[in-house]
CSV table of N, CA and C in Angstrom, one decimal:
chain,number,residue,atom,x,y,z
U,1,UNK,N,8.6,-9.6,-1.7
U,1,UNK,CA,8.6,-8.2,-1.4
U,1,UNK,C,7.5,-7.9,-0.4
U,2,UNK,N,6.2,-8.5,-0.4
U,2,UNK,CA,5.0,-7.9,0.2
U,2,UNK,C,5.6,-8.8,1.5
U,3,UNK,N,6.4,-9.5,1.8
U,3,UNK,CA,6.6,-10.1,3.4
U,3,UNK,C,7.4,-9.0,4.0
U,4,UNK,N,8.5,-8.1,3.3
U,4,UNK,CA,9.4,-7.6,3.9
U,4,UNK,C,8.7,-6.2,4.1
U,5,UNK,N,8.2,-6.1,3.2
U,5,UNK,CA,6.9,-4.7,3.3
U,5,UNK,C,6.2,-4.8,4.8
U,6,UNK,N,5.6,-5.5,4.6
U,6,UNK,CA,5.0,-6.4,5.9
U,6,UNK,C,5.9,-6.0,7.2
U,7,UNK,N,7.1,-6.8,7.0
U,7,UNK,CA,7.9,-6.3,8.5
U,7,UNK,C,8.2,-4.7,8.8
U,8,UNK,N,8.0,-4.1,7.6
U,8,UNK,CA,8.2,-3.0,7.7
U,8,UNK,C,7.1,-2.2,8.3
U,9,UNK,N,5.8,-2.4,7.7
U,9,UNK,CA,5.0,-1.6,8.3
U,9,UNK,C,4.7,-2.2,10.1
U,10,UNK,N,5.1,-3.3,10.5
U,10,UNK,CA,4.9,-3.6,11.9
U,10,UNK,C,5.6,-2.7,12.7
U,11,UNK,N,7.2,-2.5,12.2
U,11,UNK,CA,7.5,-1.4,12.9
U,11,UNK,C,7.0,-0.1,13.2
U,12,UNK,N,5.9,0.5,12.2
U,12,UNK,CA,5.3,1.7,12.4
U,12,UNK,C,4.0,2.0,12.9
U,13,UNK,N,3.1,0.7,12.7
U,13,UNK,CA,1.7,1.0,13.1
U,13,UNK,C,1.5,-0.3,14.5
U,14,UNK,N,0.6,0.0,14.8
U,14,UNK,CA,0.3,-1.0,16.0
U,14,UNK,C,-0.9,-1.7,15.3
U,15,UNK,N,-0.7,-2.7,14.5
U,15,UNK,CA,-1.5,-3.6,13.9
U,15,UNK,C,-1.3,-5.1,13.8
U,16,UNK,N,-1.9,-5.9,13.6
U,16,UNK,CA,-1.7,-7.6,13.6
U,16,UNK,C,-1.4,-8.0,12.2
U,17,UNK,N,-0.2,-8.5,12.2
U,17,UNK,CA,0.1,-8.8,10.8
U,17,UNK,C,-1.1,-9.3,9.8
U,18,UNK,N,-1.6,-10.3,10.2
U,18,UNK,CA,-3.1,-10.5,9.5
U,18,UNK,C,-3.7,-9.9,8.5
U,19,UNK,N,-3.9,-8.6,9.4
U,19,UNK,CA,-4.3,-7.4,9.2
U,19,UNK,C,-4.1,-7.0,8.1
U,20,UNK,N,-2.9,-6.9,7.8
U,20,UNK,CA,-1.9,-6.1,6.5
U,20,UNK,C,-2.1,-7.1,5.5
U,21,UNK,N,-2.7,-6.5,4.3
U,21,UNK,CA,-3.4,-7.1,3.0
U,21,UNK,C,-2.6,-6.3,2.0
U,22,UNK,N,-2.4,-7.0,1.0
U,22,UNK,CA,-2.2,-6.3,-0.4
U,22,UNK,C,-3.0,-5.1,-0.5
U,23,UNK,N,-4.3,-5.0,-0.2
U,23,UNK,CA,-5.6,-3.9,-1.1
U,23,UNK,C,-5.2,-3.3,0.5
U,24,UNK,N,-4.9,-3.2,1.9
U,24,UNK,CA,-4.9,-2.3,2.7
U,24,UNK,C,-3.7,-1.2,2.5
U,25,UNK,N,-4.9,0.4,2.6
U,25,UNK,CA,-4.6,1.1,2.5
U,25,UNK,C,-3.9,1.9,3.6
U,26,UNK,N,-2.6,2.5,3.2
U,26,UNK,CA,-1.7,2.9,4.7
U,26,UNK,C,-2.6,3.8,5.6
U,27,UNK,N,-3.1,4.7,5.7
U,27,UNK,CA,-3.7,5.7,6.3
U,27,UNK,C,-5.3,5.2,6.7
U,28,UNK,N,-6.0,5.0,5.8
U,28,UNK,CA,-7.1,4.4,6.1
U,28,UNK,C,-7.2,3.0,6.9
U,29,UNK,N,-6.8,2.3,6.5
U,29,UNK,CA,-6.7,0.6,7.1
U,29,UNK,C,-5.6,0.3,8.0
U,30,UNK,N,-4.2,0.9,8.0
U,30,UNK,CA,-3.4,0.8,8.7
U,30,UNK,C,-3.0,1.9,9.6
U,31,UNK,N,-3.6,2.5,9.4
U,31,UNK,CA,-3.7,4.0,10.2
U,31,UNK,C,-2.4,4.8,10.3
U,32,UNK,N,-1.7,4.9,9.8
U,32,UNK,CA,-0.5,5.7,8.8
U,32,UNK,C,-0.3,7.2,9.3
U,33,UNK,N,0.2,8.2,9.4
U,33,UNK,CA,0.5,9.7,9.2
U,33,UNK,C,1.1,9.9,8.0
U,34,UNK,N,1.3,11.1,7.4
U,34,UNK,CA,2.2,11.0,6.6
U,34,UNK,C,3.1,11.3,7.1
U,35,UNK,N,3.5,11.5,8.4
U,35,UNK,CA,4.7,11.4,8.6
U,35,UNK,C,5.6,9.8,8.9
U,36,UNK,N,4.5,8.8,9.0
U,36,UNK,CA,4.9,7.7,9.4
U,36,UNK,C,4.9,6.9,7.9
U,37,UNK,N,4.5,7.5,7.1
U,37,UNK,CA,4.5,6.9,5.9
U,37,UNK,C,6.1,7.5,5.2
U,38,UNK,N,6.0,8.7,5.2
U,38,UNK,CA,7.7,8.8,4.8
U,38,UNK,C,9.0,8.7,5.7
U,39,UNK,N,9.0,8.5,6.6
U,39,UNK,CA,9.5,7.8,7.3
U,39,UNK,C,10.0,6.3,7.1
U,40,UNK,N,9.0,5.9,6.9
U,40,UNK,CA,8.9,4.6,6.4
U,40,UNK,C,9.5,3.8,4.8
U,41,UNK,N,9.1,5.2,4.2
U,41,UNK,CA,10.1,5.2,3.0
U,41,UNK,C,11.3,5.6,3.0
U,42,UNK,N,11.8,6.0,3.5
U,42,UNK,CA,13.2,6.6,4.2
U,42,UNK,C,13.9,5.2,4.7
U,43,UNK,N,13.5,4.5,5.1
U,43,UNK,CA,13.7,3.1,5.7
U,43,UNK,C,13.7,1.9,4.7
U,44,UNK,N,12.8,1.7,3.7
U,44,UNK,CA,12.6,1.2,2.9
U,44,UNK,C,13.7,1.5,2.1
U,45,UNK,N,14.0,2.8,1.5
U,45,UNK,CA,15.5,3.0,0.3
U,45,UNK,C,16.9,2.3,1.1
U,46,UNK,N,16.9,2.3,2.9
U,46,UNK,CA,17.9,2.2,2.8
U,46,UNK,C,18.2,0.7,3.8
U,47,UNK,N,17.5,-0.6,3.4
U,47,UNK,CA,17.1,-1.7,3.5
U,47,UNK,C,17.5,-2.2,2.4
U,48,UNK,N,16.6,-1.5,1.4
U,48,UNK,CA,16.3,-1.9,-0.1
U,48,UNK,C,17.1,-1.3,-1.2
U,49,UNK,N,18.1,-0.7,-0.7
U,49,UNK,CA,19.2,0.4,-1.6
U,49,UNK,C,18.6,0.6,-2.8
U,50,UNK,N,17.2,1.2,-2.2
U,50,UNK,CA,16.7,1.8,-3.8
U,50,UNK,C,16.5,3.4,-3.3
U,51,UNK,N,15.9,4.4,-4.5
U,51,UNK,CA,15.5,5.5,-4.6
U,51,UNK,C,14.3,6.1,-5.0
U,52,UNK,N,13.3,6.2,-3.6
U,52,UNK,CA,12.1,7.0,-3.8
U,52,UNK,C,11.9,8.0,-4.1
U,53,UNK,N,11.2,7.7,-5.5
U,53,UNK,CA,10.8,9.3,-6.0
U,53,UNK,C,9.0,9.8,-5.4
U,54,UNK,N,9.4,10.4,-5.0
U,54,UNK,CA,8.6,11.0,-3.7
U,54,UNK,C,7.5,11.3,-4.2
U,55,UNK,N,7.3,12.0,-5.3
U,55,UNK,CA,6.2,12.4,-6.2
U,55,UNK,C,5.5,11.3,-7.0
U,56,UNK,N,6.0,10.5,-7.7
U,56,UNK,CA,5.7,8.9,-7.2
U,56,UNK,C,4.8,8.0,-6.2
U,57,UNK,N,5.7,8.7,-5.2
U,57,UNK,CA,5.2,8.1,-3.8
U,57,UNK,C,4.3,8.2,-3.3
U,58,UNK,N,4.2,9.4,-3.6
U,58,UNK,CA,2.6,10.6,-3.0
U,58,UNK,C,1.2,9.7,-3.6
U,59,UNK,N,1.3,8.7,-4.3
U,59,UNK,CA,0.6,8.2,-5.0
U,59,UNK,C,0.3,6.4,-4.7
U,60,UNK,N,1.1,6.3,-3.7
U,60,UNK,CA,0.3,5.0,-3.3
U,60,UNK,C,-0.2,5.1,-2.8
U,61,UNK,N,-1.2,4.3,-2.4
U,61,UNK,CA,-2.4,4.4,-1.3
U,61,UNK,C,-2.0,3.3,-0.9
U,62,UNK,N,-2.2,1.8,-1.4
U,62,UNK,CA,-2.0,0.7,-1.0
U,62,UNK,C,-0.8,-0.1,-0.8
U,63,UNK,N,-0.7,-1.6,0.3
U,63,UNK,CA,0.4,-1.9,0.5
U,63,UNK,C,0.5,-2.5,-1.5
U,64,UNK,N,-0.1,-3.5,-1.7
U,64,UNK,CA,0.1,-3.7,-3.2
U,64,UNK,C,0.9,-2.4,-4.3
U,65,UNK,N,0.2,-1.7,-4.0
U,65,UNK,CA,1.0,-0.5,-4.7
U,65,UNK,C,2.5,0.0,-4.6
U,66,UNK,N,2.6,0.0,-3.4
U,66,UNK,CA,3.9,-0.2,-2.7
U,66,UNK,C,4.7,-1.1,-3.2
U,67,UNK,N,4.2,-2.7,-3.4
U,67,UNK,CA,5.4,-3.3,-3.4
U,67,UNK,C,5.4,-3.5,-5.4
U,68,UNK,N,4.4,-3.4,-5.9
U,68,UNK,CA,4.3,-3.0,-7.3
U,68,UNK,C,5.8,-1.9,-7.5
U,69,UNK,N,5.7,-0.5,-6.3
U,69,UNK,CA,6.7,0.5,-7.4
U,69,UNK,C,8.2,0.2,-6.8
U,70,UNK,N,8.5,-0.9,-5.8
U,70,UNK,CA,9.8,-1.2,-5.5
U,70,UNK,C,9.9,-2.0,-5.9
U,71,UNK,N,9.0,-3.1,-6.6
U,71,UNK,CA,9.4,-3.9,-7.4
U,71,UNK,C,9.7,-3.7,-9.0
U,72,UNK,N,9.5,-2.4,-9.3
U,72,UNK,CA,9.8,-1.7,-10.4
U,72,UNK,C,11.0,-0.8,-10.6
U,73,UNK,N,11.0,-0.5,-9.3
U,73,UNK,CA,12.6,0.2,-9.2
U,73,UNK,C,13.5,-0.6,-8.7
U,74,UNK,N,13.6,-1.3,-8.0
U,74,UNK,CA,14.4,-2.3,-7.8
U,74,UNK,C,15.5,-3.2,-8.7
């Protein structure tokens, strides 16, 4: 899950895969909007035919976190 996460966030930020860690945070470390972050979740449900509960959502910080709550809905 954190590889495909991974490709996912390359599409949105201009960062070096490297870069992107479990504990990196979207906004802070990967430099994120929240508009690029729900967007991105938008992308994620329908890759991953799952369903983001948004309020939920509002609540990751980290890519770890991320692949923690899709690997829980999933």
């Amino acid at each position: 899950m954190l590889e495909k996460i991974t490709e996912i966030i390359l599409r949105y930020v201009e960062v070096n895969r490297e870069d992107i860690k479990p504990e990196s945070r979207f906004m802070e470390d990967l430099g994120f909007t929240s508009y690029d972050f729900m967007s991105m979740l938008g992308e994620i449900e329908d890759e991953l035919n799952v369903e983001v509960n948004q309020e939920e959502a509002a609540n990751i910080r980290t890519v770890q976190e991320a692949v923690d709550y899709l690997e829980r809905i999933s």
